[in-house]
PDB file of C-alpha atoms and ligand atoms in Angstrom:
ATOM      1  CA  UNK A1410      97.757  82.713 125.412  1.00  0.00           C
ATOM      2  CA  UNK A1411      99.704  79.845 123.981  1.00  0.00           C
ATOM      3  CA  UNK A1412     101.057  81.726 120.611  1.00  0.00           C
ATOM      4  CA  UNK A1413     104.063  84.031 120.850  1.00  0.00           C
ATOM      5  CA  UNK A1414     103.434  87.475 119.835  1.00  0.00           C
ATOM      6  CA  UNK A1415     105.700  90.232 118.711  1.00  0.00           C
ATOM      7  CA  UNK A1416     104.797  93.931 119.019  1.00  0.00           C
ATOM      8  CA  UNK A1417     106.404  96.457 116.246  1.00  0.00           C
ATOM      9  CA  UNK A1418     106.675  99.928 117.386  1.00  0.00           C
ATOM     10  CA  UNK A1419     107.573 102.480 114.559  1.00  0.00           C
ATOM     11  CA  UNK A1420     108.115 106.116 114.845  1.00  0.00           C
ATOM     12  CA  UNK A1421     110.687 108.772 113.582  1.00  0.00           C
ATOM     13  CA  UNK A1422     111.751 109.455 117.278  1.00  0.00           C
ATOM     14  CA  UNK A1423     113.738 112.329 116.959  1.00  0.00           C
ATOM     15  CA  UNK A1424     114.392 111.541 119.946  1.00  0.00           C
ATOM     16  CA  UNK A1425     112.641 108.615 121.930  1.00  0.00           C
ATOM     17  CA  UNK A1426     110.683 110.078 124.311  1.00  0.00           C
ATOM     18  CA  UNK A1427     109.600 108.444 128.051  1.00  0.00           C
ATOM     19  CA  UNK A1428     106.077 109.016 126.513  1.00  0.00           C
ATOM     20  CA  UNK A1429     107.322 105.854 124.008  1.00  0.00           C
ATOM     21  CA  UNK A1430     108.752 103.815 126.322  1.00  0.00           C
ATOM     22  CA  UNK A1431     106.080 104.681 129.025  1.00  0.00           C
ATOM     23  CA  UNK A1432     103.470 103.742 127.134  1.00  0.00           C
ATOM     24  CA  UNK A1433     104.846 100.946 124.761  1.00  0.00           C
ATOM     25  CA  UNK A1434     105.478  98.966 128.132  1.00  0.00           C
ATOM     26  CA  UNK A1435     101.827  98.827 129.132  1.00  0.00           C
ATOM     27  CA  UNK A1436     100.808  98.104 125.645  1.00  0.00           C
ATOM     28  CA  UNK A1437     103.303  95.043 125.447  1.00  0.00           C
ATOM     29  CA  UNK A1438     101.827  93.911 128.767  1.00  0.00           C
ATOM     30  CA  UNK A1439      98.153  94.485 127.733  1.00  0.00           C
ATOM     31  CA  UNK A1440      98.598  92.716 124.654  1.00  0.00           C
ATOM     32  CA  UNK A1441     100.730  89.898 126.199  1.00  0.00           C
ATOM     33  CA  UNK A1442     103.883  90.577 123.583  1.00  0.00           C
ATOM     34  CA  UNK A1443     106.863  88.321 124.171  1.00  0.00           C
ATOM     35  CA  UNK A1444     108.932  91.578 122.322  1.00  0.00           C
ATOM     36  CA  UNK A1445     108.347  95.009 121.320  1.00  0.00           C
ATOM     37  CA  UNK A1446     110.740  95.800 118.623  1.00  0.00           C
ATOM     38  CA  UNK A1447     111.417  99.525 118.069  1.00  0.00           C
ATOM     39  CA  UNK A1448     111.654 100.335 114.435  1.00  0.00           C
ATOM     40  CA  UNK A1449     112.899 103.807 113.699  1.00  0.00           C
ATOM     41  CA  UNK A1450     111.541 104.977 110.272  1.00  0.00           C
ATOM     42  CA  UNK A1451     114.359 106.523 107.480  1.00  0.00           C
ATOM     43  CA  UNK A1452     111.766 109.131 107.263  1.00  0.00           C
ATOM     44  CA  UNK A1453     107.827 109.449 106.972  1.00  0.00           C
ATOM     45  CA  UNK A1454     106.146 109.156 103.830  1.00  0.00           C
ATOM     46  CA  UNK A1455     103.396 111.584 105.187  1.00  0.00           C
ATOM     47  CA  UNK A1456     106.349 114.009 106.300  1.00  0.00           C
ATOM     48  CA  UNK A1457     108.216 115.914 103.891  1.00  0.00           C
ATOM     49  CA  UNK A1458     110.798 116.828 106.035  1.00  0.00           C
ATOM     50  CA  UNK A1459     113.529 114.416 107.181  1.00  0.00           C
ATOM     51  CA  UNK A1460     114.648 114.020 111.052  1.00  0.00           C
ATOM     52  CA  UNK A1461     116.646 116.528 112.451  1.00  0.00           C
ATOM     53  CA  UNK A1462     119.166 113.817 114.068  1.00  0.00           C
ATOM     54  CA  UNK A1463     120.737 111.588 112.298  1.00  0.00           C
ATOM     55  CA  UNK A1464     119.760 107.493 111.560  1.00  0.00           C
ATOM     56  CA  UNK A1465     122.759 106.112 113.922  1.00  0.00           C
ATOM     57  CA  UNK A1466     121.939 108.514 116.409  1.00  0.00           C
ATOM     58  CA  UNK A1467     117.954 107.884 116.483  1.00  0.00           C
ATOM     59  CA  UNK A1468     118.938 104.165 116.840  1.00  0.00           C
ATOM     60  CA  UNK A1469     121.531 104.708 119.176  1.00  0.00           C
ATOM     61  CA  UNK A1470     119.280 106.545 121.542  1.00  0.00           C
ATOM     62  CA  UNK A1471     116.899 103.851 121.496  1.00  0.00           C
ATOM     63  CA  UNK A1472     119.480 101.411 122.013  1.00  0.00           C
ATOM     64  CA  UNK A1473     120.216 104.057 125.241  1.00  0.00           C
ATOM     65  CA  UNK A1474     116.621 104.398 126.430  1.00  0.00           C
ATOM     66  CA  UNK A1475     115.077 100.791 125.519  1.00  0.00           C
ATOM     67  CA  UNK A1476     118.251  98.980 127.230  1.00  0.00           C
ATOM     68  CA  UNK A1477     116.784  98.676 130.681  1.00  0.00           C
ATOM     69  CA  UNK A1478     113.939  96.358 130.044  1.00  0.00           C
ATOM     70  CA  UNK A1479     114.756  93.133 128.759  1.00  0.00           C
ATOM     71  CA  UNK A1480     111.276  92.939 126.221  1.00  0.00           C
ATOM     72  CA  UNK A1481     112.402  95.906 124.544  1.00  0.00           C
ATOM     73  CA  UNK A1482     114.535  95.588 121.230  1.00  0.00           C
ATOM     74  CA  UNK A1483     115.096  97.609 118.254  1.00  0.00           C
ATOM     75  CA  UNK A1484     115.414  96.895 114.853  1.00  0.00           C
ATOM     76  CA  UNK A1485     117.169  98.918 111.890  1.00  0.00           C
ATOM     77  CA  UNK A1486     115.295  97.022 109.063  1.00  0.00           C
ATOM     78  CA  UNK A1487     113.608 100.788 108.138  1.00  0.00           C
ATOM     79  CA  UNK A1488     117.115 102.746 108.180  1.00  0.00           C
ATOM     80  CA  UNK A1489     118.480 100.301 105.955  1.00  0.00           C
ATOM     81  CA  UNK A1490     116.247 100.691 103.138  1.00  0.00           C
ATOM     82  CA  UNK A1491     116.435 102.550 100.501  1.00  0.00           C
ATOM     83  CA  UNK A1492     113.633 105.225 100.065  1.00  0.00           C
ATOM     84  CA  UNK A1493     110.617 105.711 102.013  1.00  0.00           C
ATOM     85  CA  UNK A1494     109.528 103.314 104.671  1.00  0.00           C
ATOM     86  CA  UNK A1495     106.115 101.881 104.108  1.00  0.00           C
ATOM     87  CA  UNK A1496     104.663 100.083 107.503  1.00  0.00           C
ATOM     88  CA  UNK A1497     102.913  97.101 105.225  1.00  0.00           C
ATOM     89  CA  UNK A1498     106.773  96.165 103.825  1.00  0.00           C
ATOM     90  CA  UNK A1499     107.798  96.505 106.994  1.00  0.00           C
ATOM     91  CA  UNK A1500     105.083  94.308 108.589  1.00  0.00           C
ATOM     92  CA  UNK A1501     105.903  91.518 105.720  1.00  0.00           C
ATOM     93  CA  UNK A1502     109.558  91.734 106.199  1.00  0.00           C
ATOM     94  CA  UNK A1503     108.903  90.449 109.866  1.00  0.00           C
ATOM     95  CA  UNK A1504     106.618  88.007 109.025  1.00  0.00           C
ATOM     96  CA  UNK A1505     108.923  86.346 106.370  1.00  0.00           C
ATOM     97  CA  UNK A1506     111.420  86.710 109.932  1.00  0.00           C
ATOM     98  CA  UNK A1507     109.144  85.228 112.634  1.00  0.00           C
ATOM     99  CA  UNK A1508     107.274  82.577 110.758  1.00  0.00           C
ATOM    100  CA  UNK A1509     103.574  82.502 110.006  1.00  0.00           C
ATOM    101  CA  UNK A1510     102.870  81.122 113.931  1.00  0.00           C
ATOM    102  CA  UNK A1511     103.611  84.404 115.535  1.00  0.00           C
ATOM    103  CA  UNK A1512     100.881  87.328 115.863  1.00  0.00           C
ATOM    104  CA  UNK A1513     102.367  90.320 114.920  1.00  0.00           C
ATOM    105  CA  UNK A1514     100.944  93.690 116.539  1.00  0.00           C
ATOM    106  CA  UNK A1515     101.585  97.237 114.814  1.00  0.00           C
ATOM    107  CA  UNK A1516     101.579 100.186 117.762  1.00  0.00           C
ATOM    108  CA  UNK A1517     100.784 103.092 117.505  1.00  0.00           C
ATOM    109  CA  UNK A1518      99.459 106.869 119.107  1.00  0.00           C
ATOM    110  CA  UNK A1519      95.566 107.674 118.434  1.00  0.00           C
ATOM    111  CA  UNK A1520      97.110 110.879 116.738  1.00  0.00           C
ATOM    112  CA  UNK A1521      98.556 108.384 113.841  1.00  0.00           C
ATOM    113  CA  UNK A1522      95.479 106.880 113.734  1.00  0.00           C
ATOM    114  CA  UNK A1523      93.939 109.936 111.656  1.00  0.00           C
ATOM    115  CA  UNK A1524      96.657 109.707 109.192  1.00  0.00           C
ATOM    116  CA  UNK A1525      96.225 105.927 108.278  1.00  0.00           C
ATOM    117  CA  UNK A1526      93.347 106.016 105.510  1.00  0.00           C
ATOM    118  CA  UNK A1527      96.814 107.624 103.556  1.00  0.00           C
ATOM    119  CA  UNK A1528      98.838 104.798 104.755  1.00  0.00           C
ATOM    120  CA  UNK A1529     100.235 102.906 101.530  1.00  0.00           C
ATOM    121  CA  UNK A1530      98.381  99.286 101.497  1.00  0.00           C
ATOM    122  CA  UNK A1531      96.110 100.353 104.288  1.00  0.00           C
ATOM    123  CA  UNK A1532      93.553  97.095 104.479  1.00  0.00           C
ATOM    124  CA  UNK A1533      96.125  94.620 103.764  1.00  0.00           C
ATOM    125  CA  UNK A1534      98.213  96.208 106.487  1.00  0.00           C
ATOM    126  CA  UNK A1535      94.474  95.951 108.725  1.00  0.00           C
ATOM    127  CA  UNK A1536      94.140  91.950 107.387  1.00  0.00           C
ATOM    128  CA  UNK A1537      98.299  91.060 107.836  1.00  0.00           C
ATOM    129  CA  UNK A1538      98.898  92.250 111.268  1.00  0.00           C
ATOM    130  CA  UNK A1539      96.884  93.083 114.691  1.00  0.00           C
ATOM    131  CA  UNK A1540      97.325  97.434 113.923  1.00  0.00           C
ATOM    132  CA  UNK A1541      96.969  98.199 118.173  1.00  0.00           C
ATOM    133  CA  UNK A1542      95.968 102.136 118.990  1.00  0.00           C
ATOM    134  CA  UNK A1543      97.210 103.243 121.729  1.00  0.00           C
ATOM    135  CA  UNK A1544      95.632 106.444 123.754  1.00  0.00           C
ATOM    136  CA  UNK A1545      97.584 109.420 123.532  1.00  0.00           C
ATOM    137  CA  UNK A1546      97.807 112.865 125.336  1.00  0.00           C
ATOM    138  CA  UNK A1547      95.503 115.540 123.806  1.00  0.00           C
ATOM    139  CA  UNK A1548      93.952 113.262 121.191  1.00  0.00           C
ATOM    140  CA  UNK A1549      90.340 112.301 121.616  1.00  0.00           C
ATOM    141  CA  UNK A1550      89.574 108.452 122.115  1.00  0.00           C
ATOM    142  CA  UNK A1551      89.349 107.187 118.940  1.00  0.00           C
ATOM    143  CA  UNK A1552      86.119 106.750 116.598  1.00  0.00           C
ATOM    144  CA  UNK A1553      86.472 104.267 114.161  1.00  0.00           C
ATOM    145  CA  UNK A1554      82.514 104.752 112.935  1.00  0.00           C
ATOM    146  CA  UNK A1555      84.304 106.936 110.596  1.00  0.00           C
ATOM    147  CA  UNK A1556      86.201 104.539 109.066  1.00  0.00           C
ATOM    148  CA  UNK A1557      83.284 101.777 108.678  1.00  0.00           C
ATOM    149  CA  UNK A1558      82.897 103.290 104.524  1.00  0.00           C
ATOM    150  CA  UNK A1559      87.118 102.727 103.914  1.00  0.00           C
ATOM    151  CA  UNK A1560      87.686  99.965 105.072  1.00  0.00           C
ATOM    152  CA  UNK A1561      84.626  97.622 105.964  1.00  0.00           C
ATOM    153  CA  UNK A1562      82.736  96.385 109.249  1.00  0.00           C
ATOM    154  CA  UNK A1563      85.200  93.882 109.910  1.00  0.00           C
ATOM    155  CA  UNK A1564      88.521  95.354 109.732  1.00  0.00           C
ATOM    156  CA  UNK A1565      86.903  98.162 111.815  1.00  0.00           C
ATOM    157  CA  UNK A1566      85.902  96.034 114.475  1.00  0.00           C
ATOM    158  CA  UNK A1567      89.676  94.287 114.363  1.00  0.00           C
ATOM    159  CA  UNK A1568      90.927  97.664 114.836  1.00  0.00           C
ATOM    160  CA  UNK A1569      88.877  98.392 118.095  1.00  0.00           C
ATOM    161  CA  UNK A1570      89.379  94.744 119.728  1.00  0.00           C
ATOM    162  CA  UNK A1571      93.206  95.575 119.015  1.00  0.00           C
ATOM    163  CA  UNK A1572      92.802  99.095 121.027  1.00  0.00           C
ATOM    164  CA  UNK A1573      95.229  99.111 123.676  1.00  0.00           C
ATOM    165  CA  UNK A1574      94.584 100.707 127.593  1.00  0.00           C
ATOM    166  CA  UNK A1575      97.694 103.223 128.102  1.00  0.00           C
ATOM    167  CA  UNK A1576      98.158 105.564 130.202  1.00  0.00           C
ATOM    168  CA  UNK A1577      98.567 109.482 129.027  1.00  0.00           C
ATOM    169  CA  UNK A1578     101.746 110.749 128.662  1.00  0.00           C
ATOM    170  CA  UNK A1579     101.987 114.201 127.484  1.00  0.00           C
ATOM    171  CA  UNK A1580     105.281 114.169 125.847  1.00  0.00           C
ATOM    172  CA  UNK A1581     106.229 115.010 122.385  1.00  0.00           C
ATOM    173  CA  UNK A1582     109.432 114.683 120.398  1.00  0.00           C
ATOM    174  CA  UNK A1583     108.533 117.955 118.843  1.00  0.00           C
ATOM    175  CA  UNK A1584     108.200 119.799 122.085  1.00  0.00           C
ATOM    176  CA  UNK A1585     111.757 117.997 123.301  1.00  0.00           C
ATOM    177  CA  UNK A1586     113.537 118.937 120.363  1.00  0.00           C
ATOM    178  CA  UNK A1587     112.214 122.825 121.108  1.00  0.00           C
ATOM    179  CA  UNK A1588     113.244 122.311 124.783  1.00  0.00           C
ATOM    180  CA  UNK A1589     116.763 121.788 124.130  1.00  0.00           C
ATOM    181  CA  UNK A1590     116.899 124.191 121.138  1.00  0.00           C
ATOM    182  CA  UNK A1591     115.959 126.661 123.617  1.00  0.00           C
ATOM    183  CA  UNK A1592     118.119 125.517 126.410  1.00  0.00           C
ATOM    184  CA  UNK A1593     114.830 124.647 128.469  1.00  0.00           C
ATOM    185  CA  UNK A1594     114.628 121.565 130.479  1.00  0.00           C
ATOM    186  CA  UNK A1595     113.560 117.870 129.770  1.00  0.00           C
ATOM    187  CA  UNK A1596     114.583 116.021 132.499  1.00  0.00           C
ATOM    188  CA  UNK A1597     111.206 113.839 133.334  1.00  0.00           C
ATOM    189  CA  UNK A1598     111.146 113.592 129.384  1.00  0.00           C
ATOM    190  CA  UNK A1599     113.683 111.714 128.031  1.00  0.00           C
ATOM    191  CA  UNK A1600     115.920 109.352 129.695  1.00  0.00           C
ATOM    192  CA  UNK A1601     118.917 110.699 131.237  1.00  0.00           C
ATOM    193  CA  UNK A1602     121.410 108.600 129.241  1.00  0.00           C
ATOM    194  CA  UNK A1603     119.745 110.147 126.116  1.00  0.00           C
ATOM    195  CA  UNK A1604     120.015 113.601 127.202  1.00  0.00           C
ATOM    196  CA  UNK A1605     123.650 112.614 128.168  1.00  0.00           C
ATOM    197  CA  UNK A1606     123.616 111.290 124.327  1.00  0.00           C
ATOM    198  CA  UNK A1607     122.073 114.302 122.772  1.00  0.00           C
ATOM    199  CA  UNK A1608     125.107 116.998 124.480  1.00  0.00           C
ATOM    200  CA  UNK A1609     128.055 115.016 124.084  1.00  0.00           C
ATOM    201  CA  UNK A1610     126.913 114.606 119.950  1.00  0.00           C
ATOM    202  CA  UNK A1611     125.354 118.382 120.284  1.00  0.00           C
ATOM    203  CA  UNK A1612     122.234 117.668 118.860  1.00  0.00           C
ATOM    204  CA  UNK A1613     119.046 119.850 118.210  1.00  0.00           C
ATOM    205  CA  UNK A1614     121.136 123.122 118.550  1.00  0.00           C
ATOM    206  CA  UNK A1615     121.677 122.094 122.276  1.00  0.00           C
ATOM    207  CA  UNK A1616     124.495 125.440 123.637  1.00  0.00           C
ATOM    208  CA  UNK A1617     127.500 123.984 125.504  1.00  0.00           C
ATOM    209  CA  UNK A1618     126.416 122.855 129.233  1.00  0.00           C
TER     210      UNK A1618
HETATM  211  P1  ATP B 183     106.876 114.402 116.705  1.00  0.00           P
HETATM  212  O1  ATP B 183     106.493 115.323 117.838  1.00  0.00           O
HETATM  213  O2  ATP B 183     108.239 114.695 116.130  1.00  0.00           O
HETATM  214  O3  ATP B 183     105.796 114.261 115.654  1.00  0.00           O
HETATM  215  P2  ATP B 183     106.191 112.063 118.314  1.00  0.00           P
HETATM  216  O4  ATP B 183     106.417 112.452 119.735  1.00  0.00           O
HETATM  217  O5  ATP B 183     104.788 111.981 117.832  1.00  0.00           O
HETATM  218  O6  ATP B 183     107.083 112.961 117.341  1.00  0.00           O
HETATM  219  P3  ATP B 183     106.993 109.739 116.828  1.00  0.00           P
HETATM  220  O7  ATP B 183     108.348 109.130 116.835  1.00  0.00           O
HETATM  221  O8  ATP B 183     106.562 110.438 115.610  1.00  0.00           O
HETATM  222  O9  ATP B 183     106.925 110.692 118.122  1.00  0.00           O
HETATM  223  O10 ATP B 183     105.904 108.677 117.254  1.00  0.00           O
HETATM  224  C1  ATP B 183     106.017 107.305 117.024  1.00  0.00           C
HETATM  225  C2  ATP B 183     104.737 106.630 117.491  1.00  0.00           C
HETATM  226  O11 ATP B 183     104.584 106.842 118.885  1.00  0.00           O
HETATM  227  C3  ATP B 183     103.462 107.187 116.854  1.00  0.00           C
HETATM  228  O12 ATP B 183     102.575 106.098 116.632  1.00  0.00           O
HETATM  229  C4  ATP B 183     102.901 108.115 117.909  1.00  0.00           C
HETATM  230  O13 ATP B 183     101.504 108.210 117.831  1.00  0.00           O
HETATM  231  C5  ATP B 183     103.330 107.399 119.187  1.00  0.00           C
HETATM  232  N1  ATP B 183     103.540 108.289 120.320  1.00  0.00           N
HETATM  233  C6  ATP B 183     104.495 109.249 120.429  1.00  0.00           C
HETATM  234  N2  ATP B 183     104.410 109.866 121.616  1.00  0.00           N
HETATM  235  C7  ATP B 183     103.372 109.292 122.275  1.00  0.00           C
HETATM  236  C8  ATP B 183     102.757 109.510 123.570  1.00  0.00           C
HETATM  237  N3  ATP B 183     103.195 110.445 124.403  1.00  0.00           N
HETATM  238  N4  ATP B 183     101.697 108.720 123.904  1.00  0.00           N
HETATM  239  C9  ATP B 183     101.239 107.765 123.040  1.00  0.00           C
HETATM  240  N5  ATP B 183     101.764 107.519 121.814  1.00  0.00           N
HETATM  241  C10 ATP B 183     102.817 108.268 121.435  1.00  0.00           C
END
C-alpha cells in the first residue's frame, strides 16, 4: 500500500456522535487512510430543513470530539460555500488539494446509501473517488443488485470492493438531539467534551444543569 490515501467523511452532525467517530476509525484502518477529514455539510440537499446548531458550533464539536486521535481532521470547505453542498464539488475541490497521486475515499452509513441514485453527479462521483459504505445500526447490509440498471456493472462492483467492515453502533444524531431536548441522558453517546460544549452554548433546548 505504497499510495497515500485520504478518507472524506461528510455528514450534517448535529452533533457528532461516538457512532461517527466509532466507526470512521475502523473504516480509516480498514481502508489504510493516512487521514479522515470530517467535512460538515452547510446543509443537505436531500433535507429541507437546516441543522438545528449552528455551522461554528457543528465544527467546533468536531474539532472537540475528533481531537484525540491524531488521523482525524476536519475541514470547513462545505460551511464556506455558498448554497447547497454537493459531495462531487466537494470530492473535486480535494482532488485539485491533494494532487492526482492520492486515492480519495468518500464514507459513508448504508442508510445514505439508499439516497445516492438522487445524489447530484452520481456516476462521476462513483468514477472520481473510492464512495466506501460503511454498515450501520438497523440498516440491512447493503444490495447493490439494485443499482446494476443506474449505474452499470462496473461502478457497482467498485462500490462493493470499496464496502467497509464496521462495527454497529446504534447511535443517531436525531435520537441525541431528542435526548437532551428532553433532559434524558447521552453519556456513552457523545463525547463528554461535546456534551460539556452543547450546555455551556445551550444547545438543542438543553434546561439549565
Ligand atoms: P440524523 O439522525 O440527524 O439524520 P446521523 O446520525 O445520521 O444524523 P449524519 O451527520 O447525518 O448523522 O451522518 C453523517 C454520515 O455518517 C452518514 O453517511 C451516515 O450514514 C453516517 N452515520 C451516522 N451515524 C452512523 C452510525 N451510527 N453508524 C454508521 N454510520 C453512521
Amino acid at each position: 500500500m505504497s499510495e497515500k490515501r485520504i478518507a472524506l467523511f461528510g455528514g450534517t452532525f448535529d452533533p457528532i456522535h461516538l457512532g461517527h467517530t466509532t466507526v470512521v476509525a475502523v473504516a480509516g484502518e480498514g481502508i489504510g487512510a493516512d487521514k479522515v477529514i470530517f467535512v460538515p455539510a452547510k446543509r443537505s440537499p436531500l433535507k429541507a430543513f437546516f441543522p438545528e446548531a449552528g455551522d461554528e458550533d457543528r465544527l467546533e464539536m468536531i474539532k472537540l470530539a475528533t481531537q484525540g486521535n491524531g488521523r482525524f481532521g476536519s475541514s470547513d470547505y462545505e460551511l464556506k460555500k455558498a448554497g447547497p453542498s454537493y459531495t462531487l464539488e466537494t470530492v473535486r475541490y480535494f482532488r485539485r488539494e491533494l494532487g492526482s497521486n492520492v486515492s480519495i475515499y468518500w464514507l459513508m452509513g448504508a442508510d445514505a446509501l439508499e439516497d445516492l441514485p438522487h445524489w447530484y453527479g452520481v456516476t462521476e462521483l462513483i468514477d472520481e473517488c473510492n464512495l466506501a459504505v460503511m454498515h450501520r445500526a438497523g440498516f440491512a447490509p447493503s444490495d447493490f443488485s439494485k443499482y446494476i440498471s443506474l449505474w452499470g456493472e462496473d461502478r457497482v462492483k467498485k462500490m462493493q470492493r470499496n464496502v467497509v467492515e464496521t462495527p454497529l453502533v446504534d447511535i443517531s444524531s436525531t435520537e441525541v438531539r431528542k435526548r437532551l431536548t428532553a433532559g434524558r441522558e447521552v453519556s456513552g453517546m457523545i463525547s463528554p467534551k461535546v456534551l460539556q460544549y452543547i450546555r455551556e452554548h445551550r444547545l438543542y433546548g438543553i434546561q439549565d444543569y
